[in-house]
Amino acid sequence: MSDVGTLVIFGASGDLTKRLLLPGLGSLLGSSDDRESALADDLVILGSGRSEKSTDEWRSAVREGLVEGGAGDDAAASLAQHADYVAGDPTDKADLERILGSVTGIPVLYFALPPSVVTDVIDVLADIELPKGTILALEKPFGSDTRSAAALNRKIAKIVPEHQVHRIDHFLGEPTVLGLLGMRFAGRILEPVWNAENIERVEIVYDEQLGLEGRAGYYDGAGALVDMLQSHLLQLLSIIAMEPPISIDEDDFRNSTAQVLKATRVWTGEPVLHSTDAPSRRARYTAGTIDGRTLPSYVDEEGVDPSRETETLAEMVVEVNTRRFAGVPFTLRSGKAIAEPRRQIEVHFRAPAFVPHGLTGKRVPERFVIGIHPQVFELDFAVNGEKDPFHLDRATLETEVASPELTQYGEVLRGVLAGDPTLSVRGDVAEQCWRIVTPVLEAWRSGDVPLDSYRAGSHGPTDWR
Ligand code: NDP
């Protein structure tokens, strides 16, 4: 059983709560692992928002969300029966005190709110006495630049200690990325070649077919760089390039990932994309068709301000300046409305220094792929061909990872309700991620990097490699 008594969801009427949080809690409740499902037992789910909602309305939304995520009907009905809803503006001190007055046991305060509102609520929370052990769960983006992230961290530090703060990044719970820990640190095959001597370049790619999907309110102010690269993809990088931690706990694991990000900066070696001081590219989609679905041009989507020049495809190259990886370009890329989804990490190995004369054919590059969706591992390597035993050919070893029982947000909530922040973003790391992208953001704002365009349903701008 969890020590947490109440899960307070600020922003209970929002998209995140409906689509991800309640189903995530449902997957936890329905888990076959008793320790996991017990975390959600007896929990009071206290929804809050400025809009009025009857307790019954909220309870049925909770029940539906829990069942959708995999909770059994009885367990969902039982938890929903204890759920409560308190209307109020969380940025108003009297309202916030009233909302928190309904809390029993240790509360988790989950901020499913627009980022600008979160800062205001934190300001108000600083003047309110909170129950001992209160846990804060904050969504991305955390701040809007290095300074604001640092300021937010300072404010939060006055409210609760760091280990009670969960800066959520559900990519940190990706099963294949975490699976890499076992492959590297509990085996002999991968770790000896996991370095700049053997690895030529790494690509971390998250291209999706989805377009804006009505999320202009948030996305048009963020764009692909902030929405994906600054947060999710840098977190993936931190695990790919980490040194072996002494143990997988909140201190050792996060110290290792933090070291990677501290050592990361935009690429300064030979030009990889083109010769700006911030090697990066950006583009925005125009009208097109994907799988028979017609997408309007991004600038014609409702709520988009074209003058913002928001990119829907972003690419940047960074270097991890550690003994292990100095000199290896890591390309981070994410785009919307791309023809074929490509959501994976590709590790490209260097060509061998010597190949025996007589082994003919083209060199087959060795490549290790860590698939995020689908969740697979693939290893491409050279074998001798079928017809001519001395002619090189390519073979791929592939293994699929079993789908995890918990949804990504089930995993997030497991950590939050267990009070274990190992798979959440530490304060200093949130600041480092902004520091890393700052030169790119500045180059884009000053117009140093052109905003290219690509047709929705294409692979990106035609002249990009
Ligand atoms: P929404 O835009 O749906 O807003 C959530 C709720 O916040 C609204 O329903 C509204 O509730 C409340 N709200 C809005 N403005 C204010 C305000 N000025 N003062 C007080 N409350 C306000 O956001 P999402 O649910 O999409 O996202 C919430 C957070 O989660 C964001 O930080 C987002 O970046 C993050 N996130 C979202 C994902 C998603 O897929 N939606 C995925 C990953 C992260 P009411 O009007 O009832 O008060």
Short mmCIF file of C-alpha atoms and ligand atoms in Angstrom, two decimals:
data_model
loop_
_atom_site.label_atom_id
_atom_site.label_comp_id
_atom_site.label_asym_id
_atom_site.label_seq_id
_atom_site.Cartn_x
_atom_site.Cartn_y
_atom_site.Cartn_z
CA MET A 1 0.00 0.00 0.00
CA SER A 2 1.16 3.52 -0.82
CA ASP A 3 1.77 6.16 1.85
CA VAL A 4 0.15 8.60 -0.54
CA GLY A 5 -3.45 9.25 0.47
CA THR A 6 -4.65 11.72 -2.15
CA LEU A 7 -3.79 12.34 -5.78
CA VAL A 8 -4.75 15.95 -6.44
CA ILE A 9 -5.07 16.59 -10.17
CA PHE A 10 -5.00 20.29 -11.05
CA GLY A 11 -6.38 20.61 -14.58
CA ALA A 12 -8.81 17.71 -14.17
CA SER A 13 -10.84 18.79 -17.21
CA GLY A 14 -7.80 18.81 -19.50
CA ASP A 15 -6.50 16.58 -22.26
CA LEU A 16 -3.62 15.08 -20.27
CA THR A 17 -5.92 13.96 -17.44
CA LYS A 18 -8.43 12.29 -19.76
CA ARG A 19 -6.08 10.72 -22.30
CA LEU A 20 -3.06 9.77 -20.24
CA LEU A 21 -3.30 10.23 -16.46
CA LEU A 22 -6.53 8.39 -15.62
CA PRO A 23 -5.83 5.50 -18.05
CA GLY A 24 -2.27 5.36 -16.64
CA LEU A 25 -3.68 5.01 -13.15
CA GLY A 26 -6.03 2.34 -14.51
CA SER A 27 -3.08 0.32 -15.85
CA LEU A 28 -1.41 0.56 -12.44
CA LEU A 29 -4.58 -0.54 -10.67
CA GLY A 30 -4.97 -3.45 -13.10
CA SER A 31 -1.33 -4.54 -12.78
CA SER A 32 -0.73 -8.21 -12.01
CA ASP A 33 2.05 -7.11 -9.67
CA ASP A 34 0.38 -6.71 -6.27
CA ARG A 35 2.94 -4.15 -5.14
CA GLU A 36 2.11 -1.96 -8.14
CA SER A 37 -1.67 -2.26 -7.94
CA ALA A 38 -1.52 -1.59 -4.17
CA LEU A 39 -0.07 1.86 -4.92
CA ALA A 40 -3.45 2.89 -6.31
CA ASP A 41 -5.60 1.08 -3.71
CA ASP A 42 -7.47 3.38 -1.33
CA LEU A 43 -6.25 6.45 -3.18
CA VAL A 44 -8.54 9.47 -3.18
CA ILE A 45 -8.46 11.00 -6.66
CA LEU A 46 -9.21 14.64 -6.06
CA GLY A 47 -9.89 16.47 -9.32
CA SER A 48 -9.81 20.22 -9.49
CA GLY A 49 -10.40 22.89 -12.10
CA ARG A 50 -11.94 26.30 -12.54
CA SER A 51 -14.94 24.86 -14.33
CA GLU A 52 -17.82 23.55 -12.22
CA LYS A 53 -18.31 19.79 -12.31
CA SER A 54 -20.54 17.62 -10.12
CA THR A 55 -18.92 14.90 -8.03
CA ASP A 56 -20.87 12.32 -10.04
CA GLU A 57 -19.57 13.68 -13.34
CA TRP A 58 -16.00 13.45 -12.07
CA ARG A 59 -16.52 9.97 -10.64
CA SER A 60 -17.82 8.66 -13.93
CA ALA A 61 -14.89 10.30 -15.81
CA VAL A 62 -12.52 8.63 -13.33
CA ARG A 63 -14.19 5.22 -13.70
CA GLU A 64 -14.13 5.41 -17.51
CA GLY A 65 -10.48 6.47 -17.58
CA LEU A 66 -9.43 3.71 -15.17
CA VAL A 67 -11.26 1.01 -17.15
CA GLU A 68 -9.79 2.33 -20.41
CA GLY A 69 -6.32 1.88 -18.92
CA GLY A 70 -6.95 -1.74 -17.92
CA ALA A 71 -8.44 -1.64 -14.42
CA GLY A 72 -11.12 -4.23 -13.70
CA ASP A 73 -14.70 -2.91 -13.49
CA ASP A 74 -14.99 -3.54 -9.74
CA ALA A 75 -11.64 -2.01 -8.83
CA ALA A 76 -12.36 1.03 -11.02
CA ALA A 77 -15.83 1.50 -9.56
CA SER A 78 -14.50 1.19 -6.03
CA LEU A 79 -11.75 3.78 -6.56
CA ALA A 80 -14.10 6.12 -8.43
CA GLN A 81 -16.56 5.96 -5.55
CA HIS A 82 -14.05 7.69 -3.30
CA ALA A 83 -13.04 10.26 -5.90
CA ASP A 84 -13.90 13.88 -5.26
CA TYR A 85 -13.98 17.11 -7.23
CA VAL A 86 -13.37 20.63 -5.88
CA ALA A 87 -13.86 23.56 -8.24
CA GLY A 88 -11.45 26.45 -7.83
CA ASP A 89 -8.70 28.52 -9.39
CA PRO A 90 -5.36 27.08 -8.24
CA THR A 91 -3.67 30.46 -8.73
CA ASP A 92 -5.96 31.97 -6.07
CA LYS A 93 -4.67 31.47 -2.52
CA ALA A 94 -8.10 31.07 -0.87
CA ASP A 95 -9.21 28.60 -3.54
CA LEU A 96 -5.96 26.65 -3.31
CA GLU A 97 -6.23 26.41 0.49
CA ARG A 98 -9.81 25.17 0.10
CA ILE A 99 -8.76 22.53 -2.45
CA LEU A 100 -5.87 21.36 -0.26
CA GLY A 101 -8.19 21.37 2.78
CA SER A 102 -9.92 18.30 1.29
CA VAL A 103 -6.72 16.26 1.24
CA THR A 104 -6.20 13.18 3.42
CA GLY A 105 -2.84 11.50 4.04
CA ILE A 106 0.25 12.44 2.03
CA PRO A 107 -0.83 14.30 -1.11
CA VAL A 108 0.61 14.18 -4.60
CA LEU A 109 -0.05 17.51 -6.31
CA TYR A 110 -0.13 16.71 -10.04
CA PHE A 111 0.08 19.81 -12.22
CA ALA A 112 -1.83 18.91 -15.39
CA LEU A 113 -1.90 22.59 -16.22
CA PRO A 114 -0.48 24.87 -18.92
CA PRO A 115 3.18 25.62 -17.99
CA SER A 116 2.62 29.36 -17.43
CA VAL A 117 -0.10 28.58 -14.88
CA VAL A 118 2.19 26.15 -13.01
CA THR A 119 4.61 28.96 -12.14
CA ASP A 120 1.74 31.02 -10.70
CA VAL A 121 0.49 28.10 -8.60
CA ILE A 122 4.02 27.47 -7.26
CA ASP A 123 4.18 31.14 -6.20
CA VAL A 124 0.94 30.73 -4.25
CA LEU A 125 1.98 27.37 -2.76
CA ALA A 126 5.04 29.03 -1.25
CA ASP A 127 2.70 30.85 1.18
CA ILE A 128 0.71 27.78 2.19
CA GLU A 129 1.72 25.21 4.76
CA LEU A 130 1.71 21.81 3.08
CA PRO A 131 1.29 18.40 4.72
CA LYS A 132 4.62 16.69 5.51
CA GLY A 133 5.84 14.54 2.61
CA THR A 134 3.83 16.37 -0.07
CA ILE A 135 4.97 15.25 -3.55
CA LEU A 136 4.92 17.58 -6.56
CA ALA A 137 4.52 16.20 -10.10
CA LEU A 138 5.30 18.70 -12.86
CA GLU A 139 4.87 18.24 -16.58
CA LYS A 140 7.14 19.47 -19.34
CA PRO A 141 8.12 21.98 -20.48
CA PHE A 142 9.77 22.91 -17.19
CA GLY A 143 10.31 26.67 -17.51
CA SER A 144 10.83 28.37 -20.84
CA ASP A 145 14.61 28.90 -20.81
CA THR A 146 17.60 28.26 -18.53
CA ARG A 147 16.87 31.26 -16.33
CA SER A 148 13.18 30.56 -15.80
CA ALA A 149 13.88 26.86 -15.14
CA ALA A 150 16.49 27.85 -12.53
CA ALA A 151 14.07 30.35 -10.95
CA LEU A 152 11.33 27.72 -10.82
CA ASN A 153 13.76 25.26 -9.23
CA ARG A 154 14.67 27.80 -6.54
CA LYS A 155 11.01 28.41 -5.73
CA ILE A 156 10.22 24.70 -5.59
CA ALA A 157 13.23 24.05 -3.34
CA LYS A 158 11.66 26.35 -0.75
CA ILE A 159 8.46 24.28 -0.79
CA VAL A 160 9.62 20.63 -0.75
CA PRO A 161 12.98 18.79 -0.93
CA GLU A 162 14.23 17.66 -4.34
CA HIS A 163 13.44 13.95 -3.85
CA GLN A 164 9.76 14.88 -3.48
CA VAL A 165 9.74 16.60 -6.88
CA HIS A 166 8.89 14.61 -9.99
CA ARG A 167 9.58 16.47 -13.24
CA ILE A 168 7.80 14.13 -15.57
CA ASP A 169 9.33 12.83 -18.78
CA HIS A 170 7.62 9.61 -19.75
CA PHE A 171 10.36 8.83 -22.31
CA LEU A 172 12.60 7.96 -19.35
CA GLY A 173 10.42 4.89 -18.85
CA GLU A 174 10.77 3.62 -22.43
CA PRO A 175 11.20 -0.17 -22.07
CA THR A 176 13.79 -0.62 -24.82
CA VAL A 177 15.88 2.33 -23.66
CA LEU A 178 15.88 0.96 -20.13
CA GLY A 179 16.50 -2.48 -21.64
CA LEU A 180 19.79 -1.09 -22.88
CA LEU A 181 20.96 -0.84 -19.26
CA GLY A 182 20.87 -4.62 -18.96
CA MET A 183 22.51 -5.10 -22.36
CA ARG A 184 25.34 -2.70 -21.59
CA PHE A 185 25.91 -3.12 -17.88
CA ALA A 186 24.99 -6.76 -17.28
CA GLY A 187 26.70 -8.24 -20.34
CA ARG A 188 30.08 -8.42 -22.04
CA ILE A 189 29.17 -7.90 -25.68
CA LEU A 190 27.99 -4.32 -26.00
CA GLU A 191 29.86 -2.37 -23.33
CA PRO A 192 33.42 -2.88 -24.73
CA VAL A 193 32.38 -1.31 -28.07
CA TRP A 194 30.18 1.41 -26.57
CA ASN A 195 32.60 4.28 -27.18
CA ALA A 196 33.97 6.72 -29.75
CA GLU A 197 36.59 4.24 -30.94
CA ASN A 198 33.87 1.99 -32.29
CA ILE A 199 30.84 4.22 -32.75
CA GLU A 200 30.82 6.66 -35.65
CA ARG A 201 27.53 8.48 -35.02
CA VAL A 202 24.22 8.15 -33.23
CA GLU A 203 20.79 9.27 -34.42
CA ILE A 204 17.91 9.74 -32.02
CA VAL A 205 14.79 10.13 -34.13
CA TYR A 206 11.12 10.58 -33.30
CA ASP A 207 9.21 11.22 -36.53
CA GLU A 208 5.45 10.77 -36.39
CA GLN A 209 2.57 10.86 -38.84
CA LEU A 210 0.38 12.97 -36.55
CA GLY A 211 -0.01 16.64 -37.36
CA LEU A 212 -1.06 19.35 -34.94
CA GLU A 213 -4.27 17.53 -33.86
CA GLY A 214 -5.86 20.68 -32.42
CA ARG A 215 -3.03 21.41 -29.98
CA ALA A 216 -2.06 24.85 -31.36
CA GLY A 217 -2.60 26.49 -27.94
CA TYR A 218 0.45 24.70 -26.59
CA TYR A 219 2.42 23.59 -29.66
CA ASP A 220 2.50 26.85 -31.61
CA GLY A 221 4.40 28.44 -28.73
CA ALA A 222 6.78 25.52 -28.39
CA GLY A 223 7.59 23.88 -31.74
CA ALA A 224 9.39 20.60 -32.35
CA LEU A 225 12.69 21.70 -30.78
CA VAL A 226 11.20 22.55 -27.38
CA ASP A 227 8.40 19.99 -27.48
CA MET A 228 10.60 17.01 -28.32
CA LEU A 229 14.37 17.63 -28.53
CA GLN A 230 14.81 19.84 -25.47
CA SER A 231 13.04 17.32 -23.26
CA HIS A 232 12.38 13.76 -24.45
CA LEU A 233 15.24 13.24 -26.89
CA LEU A 234 17.89 14.71 -24.60
CA GLN A 235 16.65 12.40 -21.84
CA LEU A 236 17.12 9.44 -24.20
CA LEU A 237 20.61 10.70 -25.03
CA SER A 238 21.45 10.84 -21.33
CA ILE A 239 20.74 7.11 -20.95
CA ILE A 240 22.41 6.07 -24.21
CA ALA A 241 25.65 7.85 -23.32
CA MET A 242 25.76 7.35 -19.55
CA GLU A 243 28.60 5.77 -17.59
CA PRO A 244 27.72 2.67 -15.55
CA PRO A 245 26.05 3.88 -12.35
CA ILE A 246 27.01 2.16 -9.10
CA SER A 247 23.34 1.33 -8.56
CA ILE A 248 20.00 2.06 -10.16
CA ASP A 249 18.68 4.45 -7.57
CA GLU A 250 17.61 8.05 -7.62
CA ASP A 251 21.09 9.35 -6.74
CA ASP A 252 23.47 7.10 -8.68
CA PHE A 253 21.33 6.71 -11.79
CA ARG A 254 20.53 10.41 -12.01
CA ASN A 255 24.13 11.41 -11.29
CA SER A 256 25.22 9.36 -14.32
CA THR A 257 22.58 10.79 -16.67
CA ALA A 258 23.21 14.32 -15.36
CA GLN A 259 26.94 13.98 -16.14
CA VAL A 260 26.14 13.23 -19.77
CA LEU A 261 23.96 16.32 -20.16
CA LYS A 262 26.49 18.48 -18.35
CA ALA A 263 29.04 17.38 -20.97
CA THR A 264 26.70 17.92 -23.93
CA ARG A 265 26.86 20.94 -26.22
CA VAL A 266 25.96 21.73 -29.79
CA TRP A 267 28.36 20.20 -32.27
CA THR A 268 31.57 22.11 -32.83
CA GLY A 269 33.49 19.63 -34.97
CA GLU A 270 33.38 19.37 -38.76
CA PRO A 271 30.08 20.73 -40.10
CA VAL A 272 27.53 17.97 -39.98
CA LEU A 273 24.44 19.75 -41.23
CA HIS A 274 25.73 23.11 -42.41
CA SER A 275 28.29 25.52 -41.14
CA THR A 276 26.48 27.66 -38.60
CA ASP A 277 27.61 27.95 -35.01
CA ALA A 278 24.52 25.98 -34.08
CA PRO A 279 24.33 22.98 -36.43
CA SER A 280 20.63 22.55 -36.85
CA ARG A 281 17.80 22.54 -39.36
CA ARG A 282 14.14 23.44 -39.08
CA ALA A 283 11.12 23.09 -41.31
CA ARG A 284 7.32 23.39 -41.29
CA TYR A 285 4.78 21.22 -43.11
CA THR A 286 2.51 22.37 -45.92
CA ALA A 287 -0.76 20.69 -46.94
CA GLY A 288 -0.58 17.03 -47.89
CA THR A 289 -1.98 13.55 -47.41
CA ILE A 290 -0.90 10.79 -45.03
CA ASP A 291 -2.50 7.37 -45.26
CA GLY A 292 -5.50 8.86 -47.08
CA ARG A 293 -5.92 11.59 -44.45
CA THR A 294 -5.64 15.16 -45.76
CA LEU A 295 -3.77 17.60 -43.55
CA PRO A 296 -4.02 21.35 -44.05
CA SER A 297 -0.86 23.39 -44.15
CA TYR A 298 0.43 23.97 -40.58
CA VAL A 299 -0.10 27.72 -40.94
CA ASP A 300 -3.78 27.13 -41.81
CA GLU A 301 -4.43 25.05 -38.68
CA GLU A 302 -6.77 26.70 -36.18
CA GLY A 303 -4.97 28.79 -33.58
CA VAL A 304 -1.64 28.99 -35.44
CA ASP A 305 0.10 32.36 -35.73
CA PRO A 306 2.27 32.08 -38.89
CA SER A 307 4.44 35.01 -37.80
CA ARG A 308 5.81 32.86 -34.98
CA GLU A 309 7.55 30.71 -37.60
CA THR A 310 7.02 27.60 -35.47
CA GLU A 311 8.86 24.57 -36.82
CA THR A 312 7.18 21.17 -37.00
CA LEU A 313 10.43 19.37 -37.85
CA ALA A 314 13.64 20.03 -35.96
CA GLU A 315 17.11 18.57 -36.17
CA MET A 316 20.23 19.43 -34.19
CA VAL A 317 23.61 17.84 -33.72
CA VAL A 318 25.31 17.67 -30.36
CA GLU A 319 28.52 16.31 -28.94
CA VAL A 320 28.83 14.50 -25.62
CA ASN A 321 32.21 15.73 -24.52
CA THR A 322 33.23 12.82 -22.30
CA ARG A 323 36.18 10.45 -22.53
CA ARG A 324 33.79 7.83 -23.90
CA PHE A 325 32.04 9.84 -26.60
CA ALA A 326 34.02 12.99 -27.49
CA GLY A 327 34.00 13.45 -31.27
CA VAL A 328 30.88 11.38 -31.98
CA PRO A 329 28.01 13.40 -33.49
CA PHE A 330 24.62 12.69 -31.92
CA THR A 331 21.82 13.86 -34.22
CA LEU A 332 18.47 14.54 -32.58
CA ARG A 333 15.48 14.86 -34.89
CA SER A 334 11.73 14.97 -34.52
CA GLY A 335 8.99 15.87 -36.98
CA LYS A 336 5.23 15.87 -37.38
CA ALA A 337 3.24 14.84 -40.48
CA ILE A 338 6.08 12.65 -41.76
CA ALA A 339 5.23 9.90 -44.27
CA GLU A 340 6.55 6.98 -42.27
CA PRO A 341 6.88 6.99 -38.51
CA ARG A 342 10.49 6.43 -37.44
CA ARG A 343 10.86 6.36 -33.69
CA GLN A 344 14.20 4.86 -32.80
CA ILE A 345 17.79 5.31 -31.80
CA GLU A 346 20.35 4.22 -34.39
CA VAL A 347 23.91 3.53 -33.34
CA HIS A 348 26.21 3.38 -36.39
CA PHE A 349 29.52 1.62 -35.91
CA ARG A 350 32.79 2.58 -37.60
CA ALA A 351 34.12 0.53 -40.49
CA PRO A 352 36.73 -2.03 -39.42
CA ALA A 353 40.32 -0.88 -39.95
CA PHE A 354 41.08 -3.98 -42.00
CA VAL A 355 39.02 -6.42 -44.08
CA PRO A 356 40.81 -9.50 -45.50
CA HIS A 357 41.46 -9.32 -49.25
CA GLY A 358 39.16 -11.73 -50.98
CA LEU A 359 36.06 -10.78 -48.99
CA THR A 360 34.32 -9.01 -51.84
CA GLY A 361 31.28 -6.77 -52.14
CA LYS A 362 30.28 -3.53 -50.54
CA ARG A 363 31.07 -2.89 -46.92
CA VAL A 364 27.96 -3.57 -44.84
CA PRO A 365 27.74 -0.95 -42.10
CA GLU A 366 27.05 -2.36 -38.67
CA ARG A 367 24.12 -0.68 -37.02
CA PHE A 368 22.34 -1.25 -33.72
CA VAL A 369 18.76 0.01 -33.52
CA ILE A 370 16.87 0.58 -30.31
CA GLY A 371 13.24 0.88 -31.40
CA ILE A 372 10.89 3.00 -29.33
CA HIS A 373 7.78 2.27 -31.41
CA PRO A 374 7.77 -0.57 -32.23
CA GLN A 375 9.74 -1.78 -29.23
CA VAL A 376 12.48 -3.81 -30.90
CA PHE A 377 16.23 -4.26 -30.92
CA GLU A 378 17.89 -4.79 -34.30
CA LEU A 379 21.51 -5.50 -35.08
CA ASP A 380 22.66 -5.23 -38.70
CA PHE A 381 25.99 -6.81 -39.48
CA ALA A 382 27.97 -8.34 -42.33
CA VAL A 383 27.79 -12.03 -43.17
CA ASN A 384 29.12 -14.00 -46.07
CA GLY A 385 26.59 -14.24 -48.87
CA GLU A 386 24.42 -17.23 -49.66
CA LYS A 387 25.66 -17.89 -53.21
CA ASP A 388 29.27 -16.78 -52.96
CA PRO A 389 30.66 -17.61 -49.51
CA PHE A 390 33.24 -14.81 -49.80
CA HIS A 391 30.84 -12.08 -50.91
CA LEU A 392 29.60 -9.83 -48.13
CA ASP A 393 25.93 -9.50 -47.42
CA ARG A 394 23.80 -7.95 -44.68
CA ALA A 395 21.99 -9.85 -41.93
CA THR A 396 19.78 -8.48 -39.17
CA LEU A 397 19.24 -9.98 -35.75
CA GLU A 398 15.93 -8.75 -34.40
CA THR A 399 14.13 -9.20 -31.13
CA GLU A 400 10.84 -7.73 -30.03
CA VAL A 401 10.43 -6.60 -26.46
CA ALA A 402 7.24 -7.76 -24.75
CA SER A 403 4.77 -4.88 -24.31
CA PRO A 404 4.93 -3.64 -20.75
CA GLU A 405 1.85 -4.08 -18.61
CA LEU A 406 1.88 -0.46 -17.48
CA THR A 407 1.20 2.34 -19.94
CA GLN A 408 3.86 5.06 -20.08
CA TYR A 409 1.84 7.13 -17.62
CA GLY A 410 1.20 4.03 -15.51
CA GLU A 411 4.99 3.85 -15.16
CA VAL A 412 5.15 7.59 -14.39
CA LEU A 413 2.47 7.26 -11.70
CA ARG A 414 4.14 4.17 -10.25
CA GLY A 415 7.24 6.26 -9.57
CA VAL A 416 5.25 9.22 -8.26
CA LEU A 417 3.00 7.21 -5.91
CA ALA A 418 5.93 5.11 -4.66
CA GLY A 419 7.85 8.33 -3.97
CA ASP A 420 10.67 7.10 -6.24
CA PRO A 421 11.99 9.85 -8.54
CA THR A 422 14.65 7.70 -10.29
CA LEU A 423 12.87 8.00 -13.63
CA SER A 424 12.01 11.68 -13.33
CA VAL A 425 14.08 14.69 -14.32
CA ARG A 426 16.25 16.25 -11.61
CA GLY A 427 16.27 20.03 -11.25
CA ASP A 428 19.84 20.58 -12.48
CA VAL A 429 19.13 18.38 -15.52
CA ALA A 430 16.08 20.45 -16.46
CA GLU A 431 18.36 23.51 -16.53
CA GLN A 432 21.08 21.71 -18.53
CA CYS A 433 18.56 20.74 -21.20
CA TRP A 434 17.67 24.40 -21.74
CA ARG A 435 21.37 25.36 -21.78
CA ILE A 436 22.07 22.80 -24.52
CA VAL A 437 19.36 24.08 -26.90
CA THR A 438 19.89 27.80 -26.22
CA PRO A 439 22.43 28.42 -29.06
CA VAL A 440 20.06 26.72 -31.50
CA LEU A 441 17.04 28.69 -30.29
CA GLU A 442 19.03 31.91 -30.58
CA ALA A 443 20.26 31.09 -34.10
CA TRP A 444 16.69 30.34 -35.18
CA ARG A 445 15.26 33.49 -33.61
CA SER A 446 17.85 35.66 -35.29
CA GLY A 447 17.05 34.06 -38.67
CA ASP A 448 20.51 32.46 -39.10
CA VAL A 449 18.91 29.12 -39.96
CA PRO A 450 16.23 29.22 -42.68
CA LEU A 451 12.78 27.78 -42.02
CA ASP A 452 12.41 25.14 -44.77
CA SER A 453 9.15 23.53 -45.76
CA TYR A 454 8.01 20.00 -46.55
CA ARG A 455 4.76 18.48 -47.74
CA ALA A 456 2.73 16.69 -45.06
CA GLY A 457 3.11 13.02 -45.91
CA SER A 458 6.65 13.41 -47.27
CA HIS A 459 9.92 12.44 -45.56
CA GLY A 460 10.86 16.07 -44.90
CA PRO A 461 12.35 18.79 -47.12
CA THR A 462 13.59 17.32 -50.39
CA ASP A 463 17.10 18.75 -50.07
CA TRP A 464 17.70 17.38 -46.55
CA ARG A 465 19.88 14.32 -46.60
P1 NDP B 1 -4.91 21.79 -21.35
O1 NDP B 1 -4.68 22.93 -22.25
O2 NDP B 1 -5.94 20.77 -21.73
O3 NDP B 1 -5.21 22.42 -19.91
C1 NDP B 1 -5.45 21.66 -18.75
C2 NDP B 1 -6.39 22.38 -17.82
O4 NDP B 1 -5.77 23.51 -17.25
C3 NDP B 1 -7.60 22.95 -18.51
O5 NDP B 1 -8.57 21.95 -18.68
C4 NDP B 1 -8.06 24.06 -17.56
O6 NDP B 1 -9.02 23.55 -16.66
C5 NDP B 1 -6.78 24.40 -16.79
N1 NDP B 1 -6.37 25.77 -17.08
C6 NDP B 1 -6.16 26.32 -18.30
N2 NDP B 1 -5.80 27.61 -18.19
C7 NDP B 1 -5.80 27.88 -16.87
C8 NDP B 1 -5.51 29.06 -16.13
N3 NDP B 1 -5.16 30.20 -16.71
N4 NDP B 1 -5.58 29.00 -14.78
C9 NDP B 1 -5.93 27.85 -14.16
N5 NDP B 1 -6.22 26.71 -14.83
C10 NDP B 1 -6.15 26.73 -16.15
O7 NDP B 1 -3.52 21.09 -21.11
P2 NDP B 1 -3.12 19.57 -21.25
O8 NDP B 1 -4.00 18.75 -20.41
O9 NDP B 1 -2.98 19.23 -22.68
O10 NDP B 1 -1.63 19.57 -20.67
C11 NDP B 1 -1.34 19.82 -19.30
C12 NDP B 1 0.17 19.76 -19.11
O11 NDP B 1 0.64 18.49 -19.50
C13 NDP B 1 0.96 20.77 -19.96
O12 NDP B 1 2.09 21.18 -19.23
C14 NDP B 1 1.41 19.95 -21.15
O13 NDP B 1 2.57 20.45 -21.73
C15 NDP B 1 1.65 18.61 -20.48
N6 NDP B 1 1.56 17.47 -21.40
C16 NDP B 1 0.41 17.27 -22.12
C17 NDP B 1 0.31 16.20 -22.98
C18 NDP B 1 -0.92 15.97 -23.76
O14 NDP B 1 -0.91 15.07 -24.63
N7 NDP B 1 -2.03 16.70 -23.51
C19 NDP B 1 1.45 15.25 -23.15
C20 NDP B 1 2.58 15.53 -22.31
C21 NDP B 1 2.62 16.61 -21.48
P3 NDP B 1 -10.21 24.48 -16.10
O15 NDP B 1 -10.63 25.38 -17.20
O16 NDP B 1 -11.24 23.50 -15.68
O17 NDP B 1 -9.58 25.19 -14.96
#
